[in-house]
Tab-separated table of N, CA and C in Angstrom:
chain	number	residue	atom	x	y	z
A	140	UNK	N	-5.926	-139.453	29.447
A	140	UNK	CA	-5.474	-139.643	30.810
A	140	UNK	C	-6.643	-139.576	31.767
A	141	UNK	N	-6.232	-140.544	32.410
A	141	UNK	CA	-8.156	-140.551	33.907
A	141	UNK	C	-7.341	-139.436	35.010
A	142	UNK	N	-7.781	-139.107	35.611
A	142	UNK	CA	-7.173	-138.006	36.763
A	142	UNK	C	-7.826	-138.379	37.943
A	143	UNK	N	-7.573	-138.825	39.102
A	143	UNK	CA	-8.374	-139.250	40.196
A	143	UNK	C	-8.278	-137.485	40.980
A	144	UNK	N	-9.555	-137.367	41.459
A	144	UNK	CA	-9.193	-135.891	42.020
A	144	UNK	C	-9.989	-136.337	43.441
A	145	UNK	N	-9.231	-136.019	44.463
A	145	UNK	CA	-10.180	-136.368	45.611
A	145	UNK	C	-9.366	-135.027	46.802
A	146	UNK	N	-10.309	-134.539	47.449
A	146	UNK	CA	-9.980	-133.795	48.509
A	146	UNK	C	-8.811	-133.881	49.143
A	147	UNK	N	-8.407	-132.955	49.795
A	147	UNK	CA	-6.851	-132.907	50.261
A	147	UNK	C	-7.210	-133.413	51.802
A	148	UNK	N	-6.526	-134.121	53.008
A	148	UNK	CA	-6.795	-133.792	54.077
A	148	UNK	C	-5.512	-133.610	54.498
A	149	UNK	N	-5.840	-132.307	55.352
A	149	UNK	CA	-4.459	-132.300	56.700
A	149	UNK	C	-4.355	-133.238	57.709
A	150	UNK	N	-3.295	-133.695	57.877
A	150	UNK	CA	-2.726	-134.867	58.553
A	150	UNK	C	-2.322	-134.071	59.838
A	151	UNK	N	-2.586	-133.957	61.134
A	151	UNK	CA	-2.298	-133.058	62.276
A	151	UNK	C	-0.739	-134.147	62.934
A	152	UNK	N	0.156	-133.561	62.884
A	152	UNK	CA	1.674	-133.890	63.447
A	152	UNK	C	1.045	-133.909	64.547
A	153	UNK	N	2.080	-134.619	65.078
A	153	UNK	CA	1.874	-135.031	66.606
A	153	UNK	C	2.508	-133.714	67.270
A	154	UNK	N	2.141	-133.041	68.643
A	154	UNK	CA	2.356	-131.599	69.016
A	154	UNK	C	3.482	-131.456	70.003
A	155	UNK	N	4.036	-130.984	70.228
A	155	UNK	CA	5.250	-130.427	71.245
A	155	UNK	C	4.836	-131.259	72.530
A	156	UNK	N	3.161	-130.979	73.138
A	156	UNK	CA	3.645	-131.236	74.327
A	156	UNK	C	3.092	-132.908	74.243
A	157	UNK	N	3.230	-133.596	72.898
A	157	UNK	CA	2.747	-134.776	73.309
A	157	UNK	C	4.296	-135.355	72.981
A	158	UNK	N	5.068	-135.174	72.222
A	158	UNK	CA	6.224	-135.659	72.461
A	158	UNK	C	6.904	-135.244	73.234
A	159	UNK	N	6.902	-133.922	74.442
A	159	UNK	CA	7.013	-133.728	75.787
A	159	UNK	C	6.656	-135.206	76.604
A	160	UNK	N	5.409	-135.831	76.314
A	160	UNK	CA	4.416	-136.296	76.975
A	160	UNK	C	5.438	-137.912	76.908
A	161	UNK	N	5.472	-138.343	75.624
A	161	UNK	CA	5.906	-139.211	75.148
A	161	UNK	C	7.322	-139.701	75.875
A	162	UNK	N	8.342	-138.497	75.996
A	162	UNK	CA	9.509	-138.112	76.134
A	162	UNK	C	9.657	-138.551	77.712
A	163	UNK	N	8.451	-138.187	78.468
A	163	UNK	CA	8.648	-138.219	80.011
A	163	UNK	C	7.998	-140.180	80.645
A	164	UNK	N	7.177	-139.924	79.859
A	164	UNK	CA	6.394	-141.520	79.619
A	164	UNK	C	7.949	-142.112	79.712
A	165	UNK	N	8.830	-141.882	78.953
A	165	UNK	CA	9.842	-143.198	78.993
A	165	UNK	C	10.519	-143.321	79.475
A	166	UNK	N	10.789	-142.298	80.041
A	166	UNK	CA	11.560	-142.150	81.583
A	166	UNK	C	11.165	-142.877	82.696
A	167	UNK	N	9.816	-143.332	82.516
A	167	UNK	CA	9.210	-143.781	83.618
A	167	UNK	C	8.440	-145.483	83.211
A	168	UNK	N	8.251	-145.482	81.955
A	168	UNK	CA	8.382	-146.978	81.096
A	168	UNK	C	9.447	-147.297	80.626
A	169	UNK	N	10.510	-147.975	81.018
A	169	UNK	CA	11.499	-148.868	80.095
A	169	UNK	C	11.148	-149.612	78.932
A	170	UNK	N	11.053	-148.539	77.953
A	170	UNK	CA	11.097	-149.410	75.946
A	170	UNK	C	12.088	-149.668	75.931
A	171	UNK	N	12.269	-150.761	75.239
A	171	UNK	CA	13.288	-151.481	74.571
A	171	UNK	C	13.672	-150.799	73.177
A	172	UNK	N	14.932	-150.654	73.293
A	172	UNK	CA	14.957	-149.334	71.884
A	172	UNK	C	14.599	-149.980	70.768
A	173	UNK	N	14.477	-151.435	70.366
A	173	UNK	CA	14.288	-152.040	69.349
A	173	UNK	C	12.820	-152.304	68.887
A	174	UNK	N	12.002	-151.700	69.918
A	174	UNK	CA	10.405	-151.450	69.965
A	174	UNK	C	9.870	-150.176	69.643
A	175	UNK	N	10.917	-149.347	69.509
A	175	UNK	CA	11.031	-147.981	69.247
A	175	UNK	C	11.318	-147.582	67.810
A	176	UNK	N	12.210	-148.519	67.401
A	176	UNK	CA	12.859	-148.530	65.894
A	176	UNK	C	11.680	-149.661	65.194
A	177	UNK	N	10.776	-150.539	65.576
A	177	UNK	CA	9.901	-150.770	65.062
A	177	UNK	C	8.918	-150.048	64.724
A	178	UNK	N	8.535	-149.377	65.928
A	178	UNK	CA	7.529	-148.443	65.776
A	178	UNK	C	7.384	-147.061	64.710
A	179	UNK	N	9.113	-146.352	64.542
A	179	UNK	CA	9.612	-145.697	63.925
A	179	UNK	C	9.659	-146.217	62.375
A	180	UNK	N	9.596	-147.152	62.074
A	180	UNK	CA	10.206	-148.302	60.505
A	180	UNK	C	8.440	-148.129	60.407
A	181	UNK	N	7.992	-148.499	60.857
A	181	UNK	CA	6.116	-149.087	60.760
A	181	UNK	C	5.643	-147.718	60.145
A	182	UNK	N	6.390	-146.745	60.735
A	182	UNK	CA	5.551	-145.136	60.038
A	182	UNK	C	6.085	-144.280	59.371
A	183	UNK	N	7.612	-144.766	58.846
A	183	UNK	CA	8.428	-144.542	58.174
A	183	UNK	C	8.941	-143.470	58.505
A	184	UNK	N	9.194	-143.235	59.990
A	184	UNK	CA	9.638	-141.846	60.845
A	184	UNK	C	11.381	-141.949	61.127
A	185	UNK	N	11.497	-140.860	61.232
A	185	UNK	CA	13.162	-141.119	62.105
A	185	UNK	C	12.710	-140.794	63.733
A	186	UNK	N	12.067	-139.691	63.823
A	186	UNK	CA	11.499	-139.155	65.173
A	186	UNK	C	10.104	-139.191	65.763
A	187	UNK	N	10.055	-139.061	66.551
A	187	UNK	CA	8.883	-138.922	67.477
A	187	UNK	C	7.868	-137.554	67.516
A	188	UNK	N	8.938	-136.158	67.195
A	188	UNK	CA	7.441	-135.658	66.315
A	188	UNK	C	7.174	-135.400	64.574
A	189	UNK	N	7.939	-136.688	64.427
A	189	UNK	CA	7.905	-136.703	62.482
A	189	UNK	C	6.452	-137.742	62.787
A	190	UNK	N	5.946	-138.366	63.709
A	190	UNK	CA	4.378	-138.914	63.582
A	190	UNK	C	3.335	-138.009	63.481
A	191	UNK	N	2.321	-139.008	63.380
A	191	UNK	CA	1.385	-138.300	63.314
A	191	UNK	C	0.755	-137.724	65.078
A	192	UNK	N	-0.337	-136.801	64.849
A	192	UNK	CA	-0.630	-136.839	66.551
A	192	UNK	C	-1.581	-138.100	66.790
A	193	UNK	N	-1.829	-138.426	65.913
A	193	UNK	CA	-3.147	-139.973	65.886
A	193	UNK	C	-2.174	-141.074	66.379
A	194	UNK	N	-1.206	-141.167	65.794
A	194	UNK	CA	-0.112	-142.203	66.233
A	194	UNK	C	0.514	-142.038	67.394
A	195	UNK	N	0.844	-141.014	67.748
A	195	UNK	CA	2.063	-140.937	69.025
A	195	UNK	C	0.500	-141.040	70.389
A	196	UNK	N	-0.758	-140.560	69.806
A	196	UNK	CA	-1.399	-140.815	70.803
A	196	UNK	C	-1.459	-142.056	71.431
A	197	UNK	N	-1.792	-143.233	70.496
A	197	UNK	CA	-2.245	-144.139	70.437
A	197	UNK	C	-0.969	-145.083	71.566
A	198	UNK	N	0.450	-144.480	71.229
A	198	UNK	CA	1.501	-144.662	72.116
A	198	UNK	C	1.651	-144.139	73.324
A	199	UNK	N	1.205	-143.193	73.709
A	199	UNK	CA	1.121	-142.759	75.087
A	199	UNK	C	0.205	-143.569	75.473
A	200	UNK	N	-1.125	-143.449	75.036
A	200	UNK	CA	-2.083	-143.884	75.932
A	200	UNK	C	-1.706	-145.757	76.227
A	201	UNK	N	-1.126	-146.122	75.221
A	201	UNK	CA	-0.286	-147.780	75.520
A	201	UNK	C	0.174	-147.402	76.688
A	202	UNK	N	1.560	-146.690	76.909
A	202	UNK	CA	2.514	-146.274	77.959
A	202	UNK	C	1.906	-145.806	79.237
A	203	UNK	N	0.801	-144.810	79.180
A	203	UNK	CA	0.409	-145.160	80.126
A	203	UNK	C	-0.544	-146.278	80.963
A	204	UNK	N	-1.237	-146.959	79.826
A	204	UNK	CA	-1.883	-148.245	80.945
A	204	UNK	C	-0.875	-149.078	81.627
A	205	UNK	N	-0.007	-148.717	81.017
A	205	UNK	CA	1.604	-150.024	81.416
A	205	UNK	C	1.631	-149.444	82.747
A	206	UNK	N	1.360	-148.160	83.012
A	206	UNK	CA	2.137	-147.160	84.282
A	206	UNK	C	0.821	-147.235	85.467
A	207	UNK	N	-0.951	-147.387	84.936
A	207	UNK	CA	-2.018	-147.033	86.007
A	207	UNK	C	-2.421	-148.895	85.875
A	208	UNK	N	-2.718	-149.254	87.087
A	208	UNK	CA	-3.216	-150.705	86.748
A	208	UNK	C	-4.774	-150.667	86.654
């Protein structure tokens, strides 16, 4: 048997106050819920803090350029 052995890394969840962050963002951006359930299918999430924090960042900071011109 070959055994691939390679280092573990921790994957950092996305944190309370960024799906706080996320949560208030959409209150104030209108998503289309079907952009939401893409986004959710793409990372194989049900929720918003089942992402990663690399991912939900990458979504705020979208949400907010939509919001500062």
């Amino acid at each position: 048997e070959e055994i691939i052995k390679r280092e573990a890394v921790a994957v950092q969840m996305a944190t309370p106050e960024q799906v706080a962050e996320i949560s208030r963002l959409l209150e104030v951006v209108k998503v289309n819920d079907e952009d939401v359930t893409k986004l959710f299918t793409k990372h194989d999430v049900d929720s918003w803090d089942e992402l990663t924090s690399e991912a939900i960042q990458k979504y705020i900071d979208t949400l907010k350029k939509k919001i500062a011109p």
